[in-house]
């Protein structure tokens, strides 16, 4: 259980509308600042009045910032394999993700989905209440595991083994 304000972070290097700007604006306008501290890193594509907005960062600096947060949010729609989501999970952040594209597969049991912005506050409270459990369930495959899976797919299980 996280006491005090839940530190929530989102990031995007693109201001493409499919990256979720309207959801981040909704969060900026409606999340209770007494319960949530919202940070956005990168290019949003929508004005954020209350959130802490940080310009794009180099990888090491971004990782340091992510490690100081509690939950990562991605509102990206139909993203097949979000590097930003993988980075956040690798830094130990449970994720709240838009239920589309590859987000569910990447996150596994290390977070929760949402379909509508109105679901976000309740889902964040669930992540707050069970933060340790969600964090323990994060599973980011190693590069060796990813390569093995691609080779098995390309060559067939029997040919690869």
C-alpha positions as a LaTeX table, in Angstrom:
\begin{tabular}{lrrr}
\hline
Residue & $x$ (\AA) & $y$ (\AA) & $z$ (\AA) \\
\hline
Unk1 & 0.00 & 0.00 & 0.00 \\
Unk2 & 1.40 & 3.37 & $-1.04$ \\
Unk3 & 0.70 & 6.09 & 1.53 \\
Unk4 & 0.38 & 9.74 & 0.51 \\
Unk5 & 0.21 & 10.93 & $-3.06$ \\
Unk6 & 0.60 & 8.25 & $-5.71$ \\
Unk7 & 3.32 & 9.32 & $-8.15$ \\
Unk8 & 1.98 & 8.61 & $-11.64$ \\
Unk9 & 4.10 & 9.06 & $-14.75$ \\
Unk10 & 3.45 & 8.88 & $-18.49$ \\
Unk11 & 5.79 & 9.45 & $-21.41$ \\
Unk12 & 5.75 & 9.78 & $-25.16$ \\
Unk13 & 8.23 & 11.07 & $-27.72$ \\
Unk14 & 5.48 & 11.64 & $-30.29$ \\
Unk15 & 2.55 & 14.02 & $-30.19$ \\
Unk16 & 0.57 & 11.77 & $-32.55$ \\
Unk17 & $-3.08$ & 11.71 & $-31.36$ \\
Unk18 & $-2.91$ & 7.89 & $-31.10$ \\
Unk19 & $-0.39$ & 8.30 & $-28.26$ \\
Unk20 & $-3.18$ & 9.32 & $-25.87$ \\
Unk21 & $-3.00$ & 13.10 & $-25.46$ \\
Unk22 & $-6.74$ & 13.39 & $-24.79$ \\
Unk23 & $-6.46$ & 10.86 & $-21.93$ \\
Unk24 & $-3.49$ & 12.68 & $-20.41$ \\
Unk25 & $-5.41$ & 15.95 & $-20.60$ \\
Unk26 & $-8.39$ & 14.22 & $-18.89$ \\
Unk27 & $-6.04$ & 13.02 & $-16.13$ \\
Unk28 & $-4.52$ & 16.48 & $-15.77$ \\
Unk29 & $-7.94$ & 18.07 & $-15.37$ \\
Unk30 & $-9.65$ & 15.43 & $-13.21$ \\
Unk31 & $-7.20$ & 13.52 & $-11.02$ \\
Unk32 & $-7.36$ & 14.70 & $-7.41$ \\
Unk33 & $-4.02$ & 16.46 & $-6.75$ \\
Unk34 & $-4.32$ & 15.55 & $-3.06$ \\
Unk35 & $-4.18$ & 11.84 & $-4.04$ \\
Unk36 & $-2.10$ & 11.84 & $-7.23$ \\
Unk37 & 1.03 & 13.56 & $-8.49$ \\
Unk38 & 1.06 & 13.38 & $-12.31$ \\
Unk39 & 4.28 & 13.76 & $-14.32$ \\
Unk40 & 4.45 & 13.69 & $-18.10$ \\
Unk41 & 7.79 & 13.24 & $-19.90$ \\
Unk42 & 8.24 & 14.07 & $-23.58$ \\
Unk43 & 5.78 & 15.47 & $-26.12$ \\
Unk44 & 2.12 & 15.27 & $-25.22$ \\
Unk45 & 0.17 & 16.97 & $-27.99$ \\
Unk46 & $-2.24$ & 18.51 & $-25.46$ \\
Unk47 & $-1.74$ & 21.31 & $-22.95$ \\
Unk48 & $-1.31$ & 20.08 & $-19.37$ \\
Unk49 & $-1.97$ & 22.75 & $-16.75$ \\
Unk50 & $-1.45$ & 20.90 & $-13.45$ \\
Unk51 & 0.91 & 18.06 & $-14.37$ \\
Unk52 & 4.65 & 18.33 & $-14.02$ \\
Unk53 & 5.83 & 18.36 & $-17.66$ \\
Unk54 & 9.41 & 17.29 & $-18.36$ \\
Unk55 & 10.99 & 17.60 & $-21.82$ \\
Unk56 & 12.34 & 14.46 & $-23.53$ \\
Unk57 & 15.20 & 12.88 & $-21.59$ \\
Unk58 & 18.14 & 10.66 & $-22.48$ \\
Unk59 & 17.66 & 6.98 & $-21.57$ \\
Unk60 & 19.63 & 7.01 & $-18.31$ \\
Unk61 & 17.93 & 10.19 & $-17.10$ \\
Unk62 & 14.51 & 8.81 & $-17.99$ \\
Unk63 & 15.25 & 5.58 & $-16.11$ \\
Unk64 & 16.25 & 7.59 & $-13.03$ \\
Unk65 & 13.02 & 9.59 & $-13.21$ \\
Unk66 & 10.90 & 6.45 & $-13.71$ \\
Unk67 & 12.46 & 4.72 & $-10.70$ \\
Unk68 & 11.24 & 7.61 & $-8.54$ \\
Unk69 & 7.59 & 7.04 & $-9.51$ \\
Unk70 & 4.97 & 4.51 & $-8.37$ \\
Unk71 & 2.87 & 3.76 & $-11.48$ \\
Unk72 & 3.34 & 4.17 & $-15.23$ \\
Unk73 & 0.34 & 5.08 & $-17.40$ \\
Unk74 & 0.20 & 4.56 & $-21.14$ \\
Unk75 & $-2.82$ & 5.77 & $-23.06$ \\
Unk76 & $-1.28$ & 4.84 & $-26.41$ \\
Unk77 & $-3.86$ & 3.14 & $-28.66$ \\
Unk78 & $-3.10$ & 0.18 & $-30.92$ \\
Unk79 & 0.62 & 0.32 & $-30.16$ \\
Unk80 & 2.02 & $-3.08$ & $-31.09$ \\
Unk81 & 5.06 & $-2.99$ & $-28.79$ \\
Unk82 & 5.54 & 0.19 & $-26.78$ \\
Unk83 & 9.20 & 0.81 & $-25.95$ \\
Unk84 & 8.08 & 3.35 & $-23.33$ \\
Unk85 & 5.96 & 0.69 & $-21.59$ \\
Unk86 & 8.83 & $-1.82$ & $-21.67$ \\
Unk87 & 11.19 & 0.80 & $-20.18$ \\
Unk88 & 8.75 & 1.55 & $-17.35$ \\
Unk89 & 8.20 & $-2.13$ & $-16.56$ \\
Unk90 & 11.98 & $-2.71$ & $-16.61$ \\
Unk91 & 12.29 & 0.07 & $-14.02$ \\
Unk92 & 9.83 & $-1.78$ & $-11.77$ \\
Unk93 & 6.71 & 0.30 & $-12.35$ \\
Unk94 & 3.33 & $-1.42$ & $-12.43$ \\
Unk95 & 1.42 & $-0.14$ & $-15.45$ \\
Unk96 & $-2.04$ & 1.20 & $-16.10$ \\
Unk97 & $-2.50$ & 0.73 & $-19.83$ \\
Unk98 & $-5.04$ & 1.40 & $-22.56$ \\
Unk99 & $-6.46$ & $-2.02$ & $-23.38$ \\
Unk100 & $-5.42$ & $-2.20$ & $-27.03$ \\
Unk101 & $-2.53$ & $-3.29$ & $-29.21$ \\
Unk102 & 0.22 & $-5.20$ & $-27.44$ \\
Unk103 & $-0.11$ & $-3.40$ & $-24.09$ \\
Unk104 & $-1.86$ & $-6.31$ & $-22.33$ \\
Unk105 & 0.69 & $-8.84$ & $-23.57$ \\
Unk106 & 3.65 & $-6.68$ & $-22.53$ \\
Unk107 & 2.24 & $-5.89$ & $-19.08$ \\
Unk108 & 0.95 & $-9.33$ & $-18.17$ \\
Unk109 & $-0.06$ & $-9.37$ & $-14.50$ \\
Unk110 & 2.15 & $-6.37$ & $-13.72$ \\
Unk111 & $-0.65$ & $-3.84$ & $-14.13$ \\
Unk112 & $-4.25$ & $-3.14$ & $-15.05$ \\
Unk113 & $-6.09$ & $-2.17$ & $-18.25$ \\
Unk114 & $-8.49$ & 0.69 & $-18.86$ \\
Unk115 & $-10.79$ & 1.37 & $-21.79$ \\
Unk116 & $-12.23$ & 4.75 & $-20.79$ \\
Unk117 & $-10.58$ & 7.62 & $-18.91$ \\
Unk118 & $-13.32$ & 7.48 & $-16.26$ \\
Unk119 & $-11.89$ & 4.11 & $-15.14$ \\
Unk120 & $-8.46$ & 5.56 & $-14.39$ \\
Unk121 & $-8.93$ & 6.86 & $-10.80$ \\
Unk122 & $-10.38$ & 3.54 & $-9.57$ \\
Unk123 & $-7.66$ & 1.52 & $-11.32$ \\
Unk124 & $-4.96$ & 3.76 & $-9.85$ \\
Unk125 & $-6.42$ & 3.17 & $-6.38$ \\
Unk126 & $-6.25$ & $-0.61$ & $-6.97$ \\
Unk127 & $-2.61$ & $-0.27$ & $-8.05$ \\
Unk128 & $-1.95$ & 1.82 & $-4.92$ \\
Unk129 & $-3.60$ & $-0.72$ & $-2.60$ \\
Unk130 & $-1.78$ & $-3.72$ & $-4.09$ \\
Unk131 & 1.38 & $-2.03$ & $-5.35$ \\
Unk132 & 3.79 & $-4.63$ & $-3.98$ \\
Unk133 & 1.86 & $-7.52$ & $-5.52$ \\
Unk134 & 1.65 & $-5.89$ & $-8.96$ \\
Unk135 & 5.32 & $-4.99$ & $-8.82$ \\
Unk136 & 6.26 & $-8.57$ & $-7.93$ \\
Unk137 & 4.33 & $-9.81$ & $-10.98$ \\
Unk138 & 6.22 & $-7.67$ & $-13.51$ \\
Unk139 & 8.02 & $-9.91$ & $-15.99$ \\
Unk140 & 10.27 & $-8.36$ & $-18.63$ \\
Unk141 & 11.89 & $-11.05$ & $-20.81$ \\
Unk142 & 15.64 & $-10.96$ & $-21.36$ \\
Unk143 & 17.02 & $-10.26$ & $-24.82$ \\
Unk144 & 18.05 & $-13.93$ & $-25.02$ \\
Unk145 & 14.47 & $-15.02$ & $-24.36$ \\
Unk146 & 13.16 & $-12.63$ & $-27.01$ \\
Unk147 & 15.71 & $-13.87$ & $-29.57$ \\
Unk148 & 14.86 & $-17.51$ & $-28.81$ \\
Unk149 & 11.16 & $-16.80$ & $-29.28$ \\
Unk150 & 11.75 & $-15.03$ & $-32.62$ \\
Unk151 & 14.00 & $-17.82$ & $-33.89$ \\
Unk152 & 11.50 & $-20.48$ & $-32.84$ \\
Unk153 & 8.76 & $-18.56$ & $-34.64$ \\
Unk154 & 10.82 & $-17.99$ & $-37.78$ \\
Unk155 & 12.38 & $-21.45$ & $-37.99$ \\
Unk156 & 9.75 & $-23.51$ & $-36.24$ \\
Unk157 & 10.15 & $-25.04$ & $-32.82$ \\
Unk158 & 11.67 & $-28.27$ & $-34.11$ \\
Unk159 & 14.12 & $-26.64$ & $-36.55$ \\
Unk160 & 15.38 & $-24.26$ & $-33.89$ \\
Unk161 & 15.84 & $-26.82$ & $-31.13$ \\
\hline
\end{tabular}
